[in-house]
Amino acid sequence: MIKGVIFDLDGVIVHTDEMHYQAWKRIADRIGVEFNREINNRLRGVSRMESLNIILESTHAFSDEDKQRLADEKNAIYRQLLSALTQNDVSGAVLQALNELRSRRVKLAIGSSSKNAGFILAQIELTEYFDAISDGNNISRSKPDPEVFLIAAEYLGLAPAECAVVEDACAGIDAARAGGFYSVGIGDASGYDRADMRIGSIAEVLKIV
Ligand code: G6P
Ligand code: MG
């Protein structure tokens, strides 16, 4: 029985995945490295530095210091984009689903690899909706490692088997499965056959609680 739902943030609760893309695109164009939406899909759920390593996989021209500078620069551009975010950027379907889950007394958590998760939740005024937040600040391994979801479940006081994980990243579905969670693929992961359930709209999460 599902007693808790752990949501990924970027690309599930709010479309900050587009802002990640815009920020990385600015960096890639400036340094003359190819970057497109297909490559961007591989960055879903992956930490900032691992994302940069994927973007730079065809070149060895950058030292570790260069990479740190590029990652910091990307984050500054990204934070600038995030500062314009408001609750209007959250879809009615997401708000409705969260409200319905709460009224059914289902415990809710965020499980995100992002170090900006707290800032994003404050911008979209959803911090109070979640009983627990596990993010890039409390993990040492990013998805597909299950650490971020295992910590979220622990914060909720639930076993992995009692929680569903809703993810738009294939790496996130792999992480959920590795941790023993019920995995739900949405968006980019809605066609991923390793997900236990694939959904086209967040309202479908209500079917499993
Ligand atoms: C999420 C996103 C990734 C991003 C990662 C780190 O998992 O899906 O695309 O790279 O968070 O985000 P951050 O905000 O810490 O750079
Ligand atoms: Mg995501």
mmCIF file of C-alpha atoms and ligand atoms in Angstrom:
data_model
loop_
_atom_site.group_PDB
_atom_site.id
_atom_site.type_symbol
_atom_site.label_atom_id
_atom_site.label_comp_id
_atom_site.label_asym_id
_atom_site.label_seq_id
_atom_site.Cartn_x
_atom_site.Cartn_y
_atom_site.Cartn_z
ATOM 1 C CA MET A 1 0.000 0.000 0.000
ATOM 2 C CA ILE A 2 1.316 3.433 -0.972
ATOM 3 C CA LYS A 3 1.445 5.805 2.006
ATOM 4 C CA GLY A 4 3.852 8.380 0.615
ATOM 5 C CA VAL A 5 4.721 9.975 -2.723
ATOM 6 C CA ILE A 6 8.189 11.329 -3.437
ATOM 7 C CA PHE A 7 8.243 13.819 -6.281
ATOM 8 C CA ASP A 8 11.203 14.811 -8.356
ATOM 9 C CA LEU A 9 11.173 18.613 -8.681
ATOM 10 C CA ASP A 10 12.683 19.793 -12.004
ATOM 11 C CA GLY A 11 10.400 18.691 -14.834
ATOM 12 C CA VAL A 12 7.736 17.163 -12.544
ATOM 13 C CA ILE A 13 6.512 19.848 -10.123
ATOM 14 C CA VAL A 14 7.713 22.794 -12.209
ATOM 15 C CA HIS A 15 9.371 23.217 -15.603
ATOM 16 C CA THR A 16 12.752 24.376 -14.374
ATOM 17 C CA ASP A 17 14.159 21.677 -16.691
ATOM 18 C CA GLU A 18 13.719 24.268 -19.477
ATOM 19 C CA MET A 19 15.752 26.807 -17.472
ATOM 20 C CA HIS A 20 18.526 24.250 -16.927
ATOM 21 C CA TYR A 21 18.535 23.791 -20.709
ATOM 22 C CA GLN A 22 18.662 27.556 -21.420
ATOM 23 C CA ALA A 23 21.510 28.098 -18.955
ATOM 24 C CA TRP A 24 23.627 25.187 -20.253
ATOM 25 C CA LYS A 25 22.926 26.265 -23.842
ATOM 26 C CA ARG A 26 24.353 29.737 -23.154
ATOM 27 C CA ILE A 27 27.543 28.194 -21.734
ATOM 28 C CA ALA A 28 27.885 25.600 -24.521
ATOM 29 C CA ASP A 29 27.401 28.197 -27.283
ATOM 30 C CA ARG A 30 29.995 30.471 -25.730
ATOM 31 C CA ILE A 31 32.659 27.757 -25.516
ATOM 32 C CA GLY A 32 31.713 26.316 -28.939
ATOM 33 C CA VAL A 33 30.510 22.887 -27.788
ATOM 34 C CA GLU A 34 27.471 21.247 -29.365
ATOM 35 C CA PHE A 35 24.439 21.066 -27.084
ATOM 36 C CA ASN A 36 20.839 20.225 -27.975
ATOM 37 C CA ARG A 37 17.653 18.991 -26.344
ATOM 38 C CA GLU A 38 18.555 15.367 -26.902
ATOM 39 C CA ILE A 39 21.785 15.824 -24.916
ATOM 40 C CA ASN A 40 19.787 17.835 -22.377
ATOM 41 C CA ASN A 41 17.511 14.848 -21.738
ATOM 42 C CA ARG A 42 20.575 12.925 -20.538
ATOM 43 C CA LEU A 43 21.145 15.610 -17.866
ATOM 44 C CA ARG A 44 17.791 15.026 -16.163
ATOM 45 C CA GLY A 45 18.349 13.955 -12.562
ATOM 46 C CA VAL A 46 22.126 14.220 -12.947
ATOM 47 C CA SER A 47 24.201 16.535 -10.705
ATOM 48 C CA ARG A 48 25.602 19.855 -11.956
ATOM 49 C CA MET A 49 29.197 18.664 -12.428
ATOM 50 C CA GLU A 50 28.165 15.312 -13.934
ATOM 51 C CA SER A 51 25.942 17.269 -16.342
ATOM 52 C CA LEU A 52 28.920 19.389 -17.385
ATOM 53 C CA ASN A 53 31.019 16.252 -17.882
ATOM 54 C CA ILE A 54 28.341 14.893 -20.250
ATOM 55 C CA ILE A 55 28.278 18.209 -22.186
ATOM 56 C CA LEU A 56 32.074 18.159 -22.462
ATOM 57 C CA GLU A 57 32.419 14.440 -23.243
ATOM 58 C CA SER A 58 33.778 15.072 -26.762
ATOM 59 C CA THR A 59 36.570 17.391 -25.552
ATOM 60 C CA HIS A 60 39.474 17.285 -23.094
ATOM 61 C CA ALA A 61 40.242 20.992 -23.460
ATOM 62 C CA PHE A 62 38.996 21.941 -19.978
ATOM 63 C CA SER A 63 40.858 21.570 -16.696
ATOM 64 C CA ASP A 64 39.121 20.874 -13.391
ATOM 65 C CA GLU A 65 39.396 24.586 -12.528
ATOM 66 C CA ASP A 66 37.863 25.550 -15.888
ATOM 67 C CA LYS A 67 35.019 23.130 -15.226
ATOM 68 C CA GLN A 68 34.369 24.508 -11.772
ATOM 69 C CA ARG A 69 34.224 28.025 -13.259
ATOM 70 C CA LEU A 70 31.804 26.897 -16.007
ATOM 71 C CA ALA A 71 29.575 25.104 -13.481
ATOM 72 C CA ASP A 72 29.494 28.222 -11.268
ATOM 73 C CA GLU A 73 28.739 30.393 -14.278
ATOM 74 C CA LYS A 74 25.903 28.090 -15.357
ATOM 75 C CA ASN A 75 24.453 28.205 -11.863
ATOM 76 C CA ALA A 76 24.547 32.026 -11.812
ATOM 77 C CA ILE A 77 22.616 32.159 -15.116
ATOM 78 C CA TYR A 78 20.198 29.491 -13.833
ATOM 79 C CA ARG A 79 19.598 31.342 -10.523
ATOM 80 C CA GLN A 80 18.896 34.509 -12.488
ATOM 81 C CA LEU A 81 16.229 32.645 -14.490
ATOM 82 C CA LEU A 82 14.813 31.094 -11.291
ATOM 83 C CA SER A 83 14.423 34.508 -9.675
ATOM 84 C CA ALA A 84 11.552 35.236 -12.115
ATOM 85 C CA LEU A 85 9.706 32.050 -11.094
ATOM 86 C CA THR A 86 6.352 32.361 -9.237
ATOM 87 C CA GLN A 87 3.480 30.042 -8.308
ATOM 88 C CA ASN A 88 1.933 30.933 -11.686
ATOM 89 C CA ASP A 89 4.590 28.703 -13.232
ATOM 90 C CA VAL A 90 3.084 25.666 -11.483
ATOM 91 C CA SER A 91 0.294 24.009 -13.470
ATOM 92 C CA GLY A 92 -3.226 23.741 -12.060
ATOM 93 C CA ALA A 93 -2.962 19.963 -12.507
ATOM 94 C CA VAL A 94 0.067 19.814 -10.169
ATOM 95 C CA LEU A 95 -1.617 21.976 -7.509
ATOM 96 C CA GLN A 96 -4.808 19.927 -7.726
ATOM 97 C CA ALA A 97 -2.960 16.617 -7.422
ATOM 98 C CA LEU A 98 -0.927 17.820 -4.418
ATOM 99 C CA ASN A 99 -4.039 19.134 -2.668
ATOM 100 C CA GLU A 100 -5.931 15.895 -3.288
ATOM 101 C CA LEU A 101 -3.027 13.755 -2.027
ATOM 102 C CA ARG A 102 -2.813 15.867 1.112
ATOM 103 C CA SER A 103 -6.542 15.584 1.739
ATOM 104 C CA ARG A 104 -6.161 11.787 1.455
ATOM 105 C CA ARG A 105 -3.439 12.040 4.151
ATOM 106 C CA VAL A 106 -0.708 10.749 1.844
ATOM 107 C CA LYS A 107 2.743 11.911 2.966
ATOM 108 C CA LEU A 108 4.577 14.029 0.395
ATOM 109 C CA ALA A 109 8.278 14.573 -0.185
ATOM 110 C CA ILE A 110 10.655 16.075 -2.713
ATOM 111 C CA GLY A 111 13.539 13.913 -3.953
ATOM 112 C CA SER A 112 15.738 16.105 -6.161
ATOM 113 C CA SER A 113 19.435 16.120 -7.085
ATOM 114 C CA SER A 114 19.334 19.925 -7.188
ATOM 115 C CA LYS A 115 21.113 22.164 -4.703
ATOM 116 C CA ASN A 116 18.587 24.852 -5.682
ATOM 117 C CA ALA A 117 15.512 22.854 -4.616
ATOM 118 C CA GLY A 118 14.846 24.944 -1.486
ATOM 119 C CA PHE A 119 15.089 28.187 -3.452
ATOM 120 C CA ILE A 120 12.745 26.884 -6.186
ATOM 121 C CA LEU A 121 10.140 25.673 -3.662
ATOM 122 C CA ALA A 122 10.235 29.083 -1.958
ATOM 123 C CA GLN A 123 9.817 30.866 -5.316
ATOM 124 C CA ILE A 124 6.777 28.756 -6.250
ATOM 125 C CA GLU A 125 5.446 28.884 -2.648
ATOM 126 C CA LEU A 126 5.124 25.113 -2.282
ATOM 127 C CA THR A 127 7.567 24.486 0.596
ATOM 128 C CA GLU A 128 4.684 23.932 3.041
ATOM 129 C CA TYR A 129 3.080 21.266 0.850
ATOM 130 C CA PHE A 130 5.863 18.782 1.540
ATOM 131 C CA ASP A 131 6.483 16.821 4.740
ATOM 132 C CA ALA A 132 10.125 16.291 3.773
ATOM 133 C CA ILE A 133 12.694 17.643 1.339
ATOM 134 C CA SER A 134 15.669 15.535 0.266
ATOM 135 C CA ASP A 135 17.871 17.324 -2.256
ATOM 136 C CA GLY A 136 21.350 17.882 -3.662
ATOM 137 C CA ASN A 137 22.497 19.318 -0.329
ATOM 138 C CA ASN A 138 21.995 16.082 1.630
ATOM 139 C CA ILE A 139 23.356 13.491 -0.795
ATOM 140 C CA SER A 140 26.790 12.332 -1.869
ATOM 141 C CA ARG A 141 25.689 10.342 -4.941
ATOM 142 C CA SER A 142 23.201 11.563 -7.523
ATOM 143 C CA LYS A 143 20.597 9.528 -9.442
ATOM 144 C CA PRO A 144 20.637 6.695 -10.631
ATOM 145 C CA ASP A 145 21.891 6.019 -7.085
ATOM 146 C CA PRO A 146 18.811 5.672 -4.819
ATOM 147 C CA GLU A 147 20.333 7.740 -1.964
ATOM 148 C CA VAL A 148 18.150 10.855 -2.447
ATOM 149 C CA PHE A 149 14.925 8.790 -2.330
ATOM 150 C CA LEU A 150 16.071 6.568 0.556
ATOM 151 C CA ILE A 151 16.729 9.704 2.619
ATOM 152 C CA ALA A 152 13.327 11.147 1.610
ATOM 153 C CA ALA A 153 11.584 7.940 2.755
ATOM 154 C CA GLU A 154 13.521 7.993 6.012
ATOM 155 C CA TYR A 155 12.472 11.633 6.590
ATOM 156 C CA LEU A 156 8.851 10.559 6.003
ATOM 157 C CA GLY A 157 9.218 7.594 8.377
ATOM 158 C CA LEU A 158 8.169 5.151 5.626
ATOM 159 C CA ALA A 159 9.750 2.092 4.019
ATOM 160 C CA PRO A 160 10.637 2.350 0.292
ATOM 161 C CA ALA A 161 7.944 -0.237 -0.543
ATOM 162 C CA GLU A 162 5.357 2.128 0.973
ATOM 163 C CA CYS A 163 6.380 5.010 -1.321
ATOM 164 C CA ALA A 164 5.942 5.870 -4.978
ATOM 165 C CA VAL A 165 8.513 7.998 -6.788
ATOM 166 C CA VAL A 166 7.329 10.288 -9.605
ATOM 167 C CA GLU A 167 10.111 11.064 -12.079
ATOM 168 C CA ASP A 168 10.709 12.608 -15.510
ATOM 169 C CA ALA A 169 14.294 11.272 -15.650
ATOM 170 C CA CYS A 170 15.236 7.765 -16.760
ATOM 171 C CA ALA A 171 18.087 8.004 -14.203
ATOM 172 C CA GLY A 172 15.432 8.781 -11.580
ATOM 173 C CA ILE A 173 13.354 5.727 -12.507
ATOM 174 C CA ASP A 174 16.493 3.579 -12.259
ATOM 175 C CA ALA A 175 17.210 5.132 -8.836
ATOM 176 C CA ALA A 176 13.663 4.443 -7.623
ATOM 177 C CA ARG A 177 13.831 0.825 -8.750
ATOM 178 C CA ALA A 178 17.262 0.337 -7.175
ATOM 179 C CA GLY A 179 15.880 1.628 -3.865
ATOM 180 C CA GLY A 180 12.819 -0.656 -3.882
ATOM 181 C CA PHE A 181 10.261 2.104 -4.604
ATOM 182 C CA TYR A 182 7.221 1.958 -6.887
ATOM 183 C CA SER A 183 8.355 4.020 -9.892
ATOM 184 C CA VAL A 184 6.121 6.324 -11.917
ATOM 185 C CA GLY A 185 7.427 7.815 -15.176
ATOM 186 C CA ILE A 186 6.089 11.124 -16.473
ATOM 187 C CA GLY A 187 7.229 13.527 -19.209
ATOM 188 C CA ASP A 188 10.531 12.401 -20.701
ATOM 189 C CA ALA A 189 10.316 9.143 -18.664
ATOM 190 C CA SER A 190 6.695 8.412 -19.670
ATOM 191 C CA GLY A 191 8.029 6.173 -22.440
ATOM 192 C CA TYR A 192 10.632 4.447 -20.281
ATOM 193 C CA ASP A 193 9.731 0.770 -20.065
ATOM 194 C CA ARG A 194 11.572 0.178 -16.766
ATOM 195 C CA ALA A 195 9.009 2.366 -14.926
ATOM 196 C CA ASP A 196 6.364 0.411 -12.975
ATOM 197 C CA MET A 197 3.712 2.869 -14.215
ATOM 198 C CA ARG A 198 3.866 5.414 -17.035
ATOM 199 C CA ILE A 199 1.562 8.418 -16.928
ATOM 200 C CA GLY A 200 0.643 11.274 -19.254
ATOM 201 C CA SER A 201 -0.731 13.541 -16.551
ATOM 202 C CA ILE A 202 0.111 14.005 -12.878
ATOM 203 C CA ALA A 203 -3.560 13.442 -11.911
ATOM 204 C CA GLU A 204 -3.003 9.740 -12.647
ATOM 205 C CA VAL A 205 -0.860 9.484 -9.496
ATOM 206 C CA LEU A 206 -4.160 9.484 -7.557
ATOM 207 C CA LYS A 207 -4.920 6.000 -8.940
ATOM 208 C CA ILE A 208 -2.201 4.417 -6.778
ATOM 209 C CA VAL A 209 -3.076 5.871 -3.372
HETATM 210 C C1 G6P B 1 18.068 18.046 -11.116
HETATM 211 C C2 G6P B 1 17.964 18.296 -12.607
HETATM 212 C C3 G6P B 1 19.319 18.200 -13.263
HETATM 213 C C4 G6P B 1 20.324 19.101 -12.530
HETATM 214 C C5 G6P B 1 20.420 18.690 -11.080
HETATM 215 C C6 G6P B 1 21.374 19.587 -10.278
HETATM 216 O O1 G6P B 1 18.241 16.700 -10.901
HETATM 217 O O2 G6P B 1 17.095 17.358 -13.219
HETATM 218 O O3 G6P B 1 19.205 18.578 -14.610
HETATM 219 O O4 G6P B 1 21.602 19.045 -13.144
HETATM 220 O O5 G6P B 1 19.121 18.776 -10.494
HETATM 221 O O6 G6P B 1 20.806 20.850 -10.174
HETATM 222 P P1 G6P B 1 21.497 22.115 -9.546
HETATM 223 O O7 G6P B 1 20.359 23.091 -9.379
HETATM 224 O O8 G6P B 1 22.093 21.705 -8.220
HETATM 225 O O9 G6P B 1 22.527 22.595 -10.486
HETATM 226 MG MG MG B 2 13.511 15.931 -13.200
#
